[in-house]
Each structure stands twice: as C-alpha cells, then as structure tokens.
Amino acid sequence: DTAVSQTPKYLVTQMGNDKSIKCEQNLGHDTMYWYKQDSKKFLKIMFSYNNKELIINETVPNRFSPKSPDKAHLNLHINSLELGDSAVYFCASSQVRHEQFFGPGTRLTVL
Amino acid sequence: AQSVTQPDIHITVSEGASLELRCNYSYGATPYLFWYVQSPGQGLQLLLKYFSGDTLVQGIKGFEAEFKRSQSSFNLRKPSVHWSDAAEYFCAVGADAGNMLTFGGGTRLMVKP
C-alpha cells in the first residue's frame, strides 16, 4: 500500500488557471506538509498542517492555499498560476517530531 | 531561523570506494537531523535520522552519519559505494515550530564503474 500518495503525477496548464493537487496519507499521521522543489532541486517548505492548525511559510504567495478535509488529506489549491509556479510539489506526513514520509511528487508545468 | 549547507553540489566516486557527504547546519537548539535520498523522478526516501543519544547513527542501505555538535555537522558516510547509490542526497534539519524541515541544497552523487 502506498503510504503517501499524490494526484496527479503530472499537471500541465496555462498561466492564469486555477488548479489543485491532492494528497492522501494512510499512515495515521497527525501532521501533513507541502514542499516545493524548483528546477535546481532546491526543496522549500510551504505549509505545515496539524489538527486544523496551519503554519504557513510567509514567503508563500497567498495564491497558494492548503485545504484539509480530514486528517488523512491535505490538498493544495493554486489560483492564477504563474510561470514561476512550475516545479515539483511534494506532500509529506509525520507524527510530530518524527521523520517525514514523502509522496512521489507532482510535476507542475505552467505554459 | 535554521539553515543547512551542503558544500558539495556534485561528487563523483568509483564503485567500491568510500563516500562522505558533508552537511553543516545552523540551529539554536538541539536539532533533529535527517538525510534523505532522491532517485531521478522519484520522491524522497529517508536514509537515517538523529534526534538524540548516540551521535553515530545507522541507516538503510549501509549508510551512517555522525552528529558533531562542536562542528555543527552531520556528515553522511558509506564504506563502499554501489552503482545504485547514484542519486541526489539531501540533509535536513527539523524545527519545533510546525515540525517543518529545512533542506540543504542537495549533493548529486555520481558513481563511476
């Protein structure tokens, strides 16, 4: 069974569109995260979400909004997509102060 | 705020040779330290972690890392590299606030036959 899954794996869209990436974990973890990996492989935390508490990296534009319908899911919604949003987005989950388990990533290409 | 530096962007070693990947961190308290590996087109897999206790930690695939507080380092080592170890390696430090990880820039390991 896949521990942390993301859909879609690839997403190609036009500038200005709105898109969502879904993440699900079946590990029973309390905390979920979104990371962005740019073209130079640099990984940066975007959000941490624990029991309805959202911690936002303040450098993330407010066009990005995480939505968590329940503890096992954390979706990422992006409004008004820009060229610079092209990246690989990783979802992860953990128990607090334990290692994080990463999903396979979603490669977003904005044209 | 915490930070992680991986000084080597690329490293090439011969198969069977030993390996050491460097990681230096900056963090005000006792850090939670991790090494992850990313194969091409894949997600990140945890190799090993340090939270407390023994400063030499063993991980999967024959990797180990040593936490040295005096040097603010957490270097990854392997005594004999296999061709399948070719990948991108990331060092990370965990913060209490939100448990978010700060990653280093990564080191790309290439293995010569």
mmCIF file of C-alpha atoms in Angstrom:
data_model
loop_
_atom_site.group_PDB
_atom_site.id
_atom_site.type_symbol
_atom_site.label_atom_id
_atom_site.label_comp_id
_atom_site.label_asym_id
_atom_site.label_seq_id
_atom_site.Cartn_x
_atom_site.Cartn_y
_atom_site.Cartn_z
ATOM 1 C CA ASP A 1 0.000 0.000 0.000
ATOM 2 C CA THR A 2 1.204 3.481 -0.858
ATOM 3 C CA ALA A 3 1.854 5.453 2.337
ATOM 4 C CA VAL A 4 1.634 8.965 0.894
ATOM 5 C CA SER A 5 0.008 9.387 -2.486
ATOM 6 C CA GLN A 6 -0.453 12.418 -4.709
ATOM 7 C CA THR A 7 -2.579 13.082 -7.746
ATOM 8 C CA PRO A 8 -1.953 13.951 -10.427
ATOM 9 C CA LYS A 9 1.656 12.949 -11.075
ATOM 10 C CA TYR A 10 1.937 15.446 -13.928
ATOM 11 C CA LEU A 11 -0.023 18.652 -14.426
ATOM 12 C CA VAL A 12 0.354 20.911 -17.452
ATOM 13 C CA THR A 13 -1.722 24.075 -17.556
ATOM 14 C CA GLN A 14 -1.888 27.616 -18.845
ATOM 15 C CA MET A 15 -0.965 30.781 -16.997
ATOM 16 C CA GLY A 16 -3.863 32.265 -15.084
ATOM 17 C CA ASN A 17 -5.640 28.953 -14.485
ATOM 18 C CA ASP A 18 -6.575 27.560 -11.086
ATOM 19 C CA LYS A 19 -5.517 24.026 -10.220
ATOM 20 C CA SER A 20 -5.472 21.619 -7.281
ATOM 21 C CA ILE A 21 -3.131 18.842 -6.234
ATOM 22 C CA LYS A 22 -4.438 16.158 -3.929
ATOM 23 C CA CYS A 23 -2.541 14.330 -1.194
ATOM 24 C CA GLU A 24 -3.581 11.409 0.942
ATOM 25 C CA GLN A 25 -1.721 9.502 3.645
ATOM 26 C CA ASN A 26 -2.721 6.185 5.169
ATOM 27 C CA LEU A 27 -0.151 6.224 7.969
ATOM 28 C CA GLY A 28 -2.412 7.734 10.617
ATOM 29 C CA HIS A 29 -0.083 10.707 10.978
ATOM 30 C CA ASP A 30 -1.185 13.929 12.617
ATOM 31 C CA THR A 31 0.776 16.382 10.518
ATOM 32 C CA MET A 32 0.983 16.954 6.789
ATOM 33 C CA TYR A 33 3.129 19.258 4.687
ATOM 34 C CA TRP A 34 3.625 20.697 1.262
ATOM 35 C CA TYR A 35 7.082 21.305 -0.189
ATOM 36 C CA LYS A 36 8.157 22.897 -3.451
ATOM 37 C CA GLN A 37 11.211 21.672 -5.369
ATOM 38 C CA ASP A 38 12.450 24.053 -8.032
ATOM 39 C CA SER A 39 14.384 23.300 -11.206
ATOM 40 C CA LYS A 40 17.670 23.361 -9.283
ATOM 41 C CA LYS A 41 16.374 20.667 -6.936
ATOM 42 C CA PHE A 42 16.103 23.116 -4.031
ATOM 43 C CA LEU A 43 13.394 21.988 -1.596
ATOM 44 C CA LYS A 44 11.425 24.532 0.372
ATOM 45 C CA ILE A 45 8.653 24.059 2.915
ATOM 46 C CA MET A 46 5.391 25.751 2.045
ATOM 47 C CA PHE A 47 2.946 24.656 4.722
ATOM 48 C CA SER A 48 2.592 22.517 7.800
ATOM 49 C CA TYR A 49 -0.897 21.433 8.889
ATOM 50 C CA ASN A 50 -1.577 19.749 12.230
ATOM 51 C CA ASN A 51 -5.022 19.182 13.702
ATOM 52 C CA LYS A 52 -6.514 22.204 11.966
ATOM 53 C CA GLU A 53 -3.539 24.396 12.838
ATOM 54 C CA LEU A 54 -1.967 25.799 9.742
ATOM 55 C CA ILE A 55 1.575 27.098 9.788
ATOM 56 C CA ILE A 56 2.485 28.993 6.686
ATOM 57 C CA ASN A 57 5.894 29.832 5.348
ATOM 58 C CA GLU A 58 5.499 33.553 4.990
ATOM 59 C CA THR A 59 7.269 33.615 1.651
ATOM 60 C CA VAL A 60 4.460 31.613 0.030
ATOM 61 C CA PRO A 61 2.134 33.795 -2.082
ATOM 62 C CA ASN A 62 -1.471 33.845 -0.933
ATOM 63 C CA ARG A 63 -2.446 32.367 -4.297
ATOM 64 C CA PHE A 64 -1.499 29.065 -2.666
ATOM 65 C CA SER A 65 -3.988 27.668 -0.189
ATOM 66 C CA PRO A 66 -3.927 24.291 1.540
ATOM 67 C CA LYS A 67 -7.211 22.619 2.290
ATOM 68 C CA SER A 68 -7.597 19.691 4.676
ATOM 69 C CA PRO A 69 -10.986 17.943 4.652
ATOM 70 C CA ASP A 70 -9.745 15.457 7.256
ATOM 71 C CA LYS A 71 -6.555 14.296 8.943
ATOM 72 C CA ALA A 72 -5.610 11.983 6.076
ATOM 73 C CA HIS A 73 -5.865 14.542 3.295
ATOM 74 C CA LEU A 74 -4.149 17.814 2.526
ATOM 75 C CA ASN A 75 -4.855 19.329 -0.859
ATOM 76 C CA LEU A 76 -3.044 22.268 -2.417
ATOM 77 C CA HIS A 77 -5.045 24.776 -4.399
ATOM 78 C CA ILE A 78 -3.280 27.315 -6.569
ATOM 79 C CA ASN A 79 -5.024 30.341 -8.045
ATOM 80 C CA SER A 80 -3.934 32.405 -11.033
ATOM 81 C CA LEU A 81 -0.995 30.203 -11.925
ATOM 82 C CA GLU A 82 2.234 31.905 -12.970
ATOM 83 C CA LEU A 83 5.240 30.652 -14.923
ATOM 84 C CA GLY A 84 7.314 30.686 -11.732
ATOM 85 C CA ASP A 85 4.974 28.174 -10.126
ATOM 86 C CA SER A 86 6.405 25.459 -12.367
ATOM 87 C CA ALA A 87 8.081 22.994 -10.028
ATOM 88 C CA VAL A 88 7.678 19.610 -8.402
ATOM 89 C CA TYR A 89 5.382 19.712 -5.389
ATOM 90 C CA PHE A 90 5.817 17.134 -2.661
ATOM 91 C CA CYS A 91 3.375 16.212 0.032
ATOM 92 C CA ALA A 92 4.656 14.652 3.248
ATOM 93 C CA SER A 93 3.297 13.450 6.555
ATOM 94 C CA SER A 94 4.643 12.668 10.008
ATOM 95 C CA GLN A 95 3.883 12.338 13.633
ATOM 96 C CA VAL A 96 5.141 15.401 15.456
ATOM 97 C CA ARG A 97 8.918 15.379 15.865
ATOM 98 C CA HIS A 98 9.337 12.246 13.822
ATOM 99 C CA GLU A 99 10.613 11.642 10.347
ATOM 100 C CA GLN A 100 8.538 12.760 7.406
ATOM 101 C CA PHE A 101 7.335 10.405 4.710
ATOM 102 C CA PHE A 102 7.154 11.920 1.257
ATOM 103 C CA GLY A 103 4.814 11.334 -1.619
ATOM 104 C CA PRO A 104 6.077 10.723 -5.171
ATOM 105 C CA GLY A 105 5.640 14.349 -6.209
ATOM 106 C CA THR A 106 3.530 16.252 -8.719
ATOM 107 C CA ARG A 107 5.348 17.926 -11.572
ATOM 108 C CA LEU A 108 3.520 21.162 -12.413
ATOM 109 C CA THR A 109 4.291 22.883 -15.700
ATOM 110 C CA VAL A 110 2.777 26.292 -16.363
ATOM 111 C CA LEU A 111 2.821 27.387 -20.007
ATOM 112 C CA ALA B 1 15.938 30.585 11.753
ATOM 113 C CA GLN B 2 17.613 27.336 10.892
ATOM 114 C CA SER B 3 19.700 26.680 7.800
ATOM 115 C CA VAL B 4 21.517 23.772 6.210
ATOM 116 C CA THR B 5 24.541 23.874 3.939
ATOM 117 C CA GLN B 6 25.749 21.064 1.745
ATOM 118 C CA PRO B 7 29.047 22.372 0.392
ATOM 119 C CA ASP B 8 29.406 19.833 -2.409
ATOM 120 C CA ILE B 9 26.968 20.199 -5.286
ATOM 121 C CA HIS B 10 28.372 17.230 -7.206
ATOM 122 C CA ILE B 11 30.522 14.318 -6.106
ATOM 123 C CA THR B 12 31.824 11.506 -8.279
ATOM 124 C CA VAL B 13 33.231 8.340 -6.751
ATOM 125 C CA SER B 14 34.269 4.988 -8.153
ATOM 126 C CA GLU B 15 32.165 1.967 -7.374
ATOM 127 C CA GLY B 16 33.530 0.281 -4.270
ATOM 128 C CA ALA B 17 35.142 3.448 -2.952
ATOM 129 C CA SER B 18 34.151 5.079 0.306
ATOM 130 C CA LEU B 19 31.875 8.101 0.418
ATOM 131 C CA GLU B 20 31.402 11.083 2.676
ATOM 132 C CA LEU B 21 28.801 13.771 2.013
ATOM 133 C CA ARG B 22 29.089 16.903 4.075
ATOM 134 C CA CYS B 23 26.303 18.710 5.892
ATOM 135 C CA ASN B 24 26.530 21.735 8.159
ATOM 136 C CA TYR B 25 23.565 23.188 9.963
ATOM 137 C CA SER B 26 22.659 26.270 11.905
ATOM 138 C CA TYR B 27 20.044 25.934 14.607
ATOM 139 C CA GLY B 28 19.682 27.458 18.050
ATOM 140 C CA ALA B 29 18.581 24.374 19.934
ATOM 141 C CA THR B 30 19.236 20.651 19.712
ATOM 142 C CA PRO B 31 18.460 19.817 16.119
ATOM 143 C CA TYR B 32 16.537 16.981 14.603
ATOM 144 C CA LEU B 33 18.694 15.941 11.648
ATOM 145 C CA PHE B 34 17.876 13.827 8.644
ATOM 146 C CA TRP B 35 19.380 12.508 5.444
ATOM 147 C CA TYR B 36 17.085 11.774 2.518
ATOM 148 C CA VAL B 37 17.869 10.312 -0.890
ATOM 149 C CA GLN B 38 16.053 11.143 -4.121
ATOM 150 C CA SER B 39 16.468 8.948 -7.177
ATOM 151 C CA PRO B 40 15.672 10.522 -10.565
ATOM 152 C CA GLY B 41 11.978 11.194 -10.947
ATOM 153 C CA GLN B 42 11.217 9.839 -7.503
ATOM 154 C CA GLY B 43 10.181 11.162 -4.131
ATOM 155 C CA LEU B 44 12.402 11.390 -1.087
ATOM 156 C CA GLN B 45 13.320 8.363 0.958
ATOM 157 C CA LEU B 46 14.628 8.637 4.498
ATOM 158 C CA LEU B 47 18.114 7.190 4.936
ATOM 159 C CA LEU B 48 18.611 7.967 8.617
ATOM 160 C CA LYS B 49 17.799 10.407 11.381
ATOM 161 C CA TYR B 50 19.291 11.857 14.542
ATOM 162 C CA PHE B 51 17.128 13.052 17.414
ATOM 163 C CA SER B 52 19.266 12.413 20.494
ATOM 164 C CA GLY B 53 21.547 9.842 22.081
ATOM 165 C CA ASP B 54 24.315 8.061 20.226
ATOM 166 C CA THR B 55 25.903 10.517 17.836
ATOM 167 C CA LEU B 56 26.702 7.810 15.266
ATOM 168 C CA VAL B 57 23.503 6.669 13.621
ATOM 169 C CA GLN B 58 22.992 3.795 11.252
ATOM 170 C CA GLY B 59 20.586 3.938 8.381
ATOM 171 C CA ILE B 60 19.338 1.905 5.488
ATOM 172 C CA LYS B 61 21.406 0.749 2.503
ATOM 173 C CA GLY B 62 24.611 0.671 4.569
ATOM 174 C CA PHE B 63 24.719 4.409 5.281
ATOM 175 C CA GLU B 64 25.710 6.011 8.552
ATOM 176 C CA ALA B 65 26.037 9.568 9.783
ATOM 177 C CA GLU B 66 27.781 11.224 12.688
ATOM 178 C CA PHE B 67 26.418 14.205 14.594
ATOM 179 C CA LYS B 68 29.172 16.553 15.771
ATOM 180 C CA ARG B 69 27.738 19.379 17.822
ATOM 181 C CA SER B 70 31.070 21.221 18.072
ATOM 182 C CA GLN B 71 31.294 21.393 14.292
ATOM 183 C CA SER B 72 27.551 21.760 13.634
ATOM 184 C CA SER B 73 27.898 18.897 11.207
ATOM 185 C CA PHE B 74 26.017 15.748 10.287
ATOM 186 C CA ASN B 75 28.066 14.064 7.571
ATOM 187 C CA LEU B 76 26.830 11.003 5.724
ATOM 188 C CA ARG B 77 29.180 8.105 5.061
ATOM 189 C CA LYS B 78 29.242 4.773 3.313
ATOM 190 C CA PRO B 79 32.265 2.473 3.276
ATOM 191 C CA SER B 80 31.693 1.035 -0.206
ATOM 192 C CA VAL B 81 29.519 2.719 -2.802
ATOM 193 C CA HIS B 82 27.367 0.755 -5.240
ATOM 194 C CA TRP B 83 26.283 1.970 -8.668
ATOM 195 C CA SER B 84 22.692 2.045 -7.420
ATOM 196 C CA ASP B 85 23.648 4.733 -4.885
ATOM 197 C CA ALA B 86 23.813 7.319 -7.657
ATOM 198 C CA ALA B 87 21.145 9.878 -6.686
ATOM 199 C CA GLU B 88 20.568 13.247 -5.083
ATOM 200 C CA TYR B 89 21.167 13.393 -1.327
ATOM 201 C CA PHE B 90 19.568 15.941 0.949
ATOM 202 C CA CYS B 91 20.422 16.849 4.510
ATOM 203 C CA ALA B 92 17.649 18.456 6.549
ATOM 204 C CA VAL B 93 17.082 19.965 9.980
ATOM 205 C CA GLY B 94 13.736 19.878 11.740
ATOM 206 C CA ALA B 95 12.324 22.765 13.733
ATOM 207 C CA ASP B 96 9.906 22.516 16.616
ATOM 208 C CA ALA B 97 7.572 25.100 15.126
ATOM 209 C CA GLY B 98 5.303 23.154 12.840
ATOM 210 C CA ASN B 99 7.874 20.391 12.564
ATOM 211 C CA MET B 100 8.853 21.786 9.192
ATOM 212 C CA LEU B 101 12.096 20.660 7.614
ATOM 213 C CA THR B 102 14.725 22.977 6.215
ATOM 214 C CA PHE B 103 16.716 21.268 3.494
ATOM 215 C CA GLY B 104 20.214 21.800 2.208
ATOM 216 C CA GLY B 105 20.734 22.373 -1.485
ATOM 217 C CA GLY B 106 21.478 18.711 -2.129
ATOM 218 C CA THR B 107 24.527 16.803 -3.351
ATOM 219 C CA ARG B 108 24.363 14.867 -6.576
ATOM 220 C CA LEU B 109 26.311 11.635 -6.334
ATOM 221 C CA MET B 110 27.626 10.007 -9.478
ATOM 222 C CA VAL B 111 29.234 6.571 -9.383
ATOM 223 C CA LYS B 112 31.879 5.532 -11.900
ATOM 224 C CA PRO B 113 32.093 1.859 -12.848
#
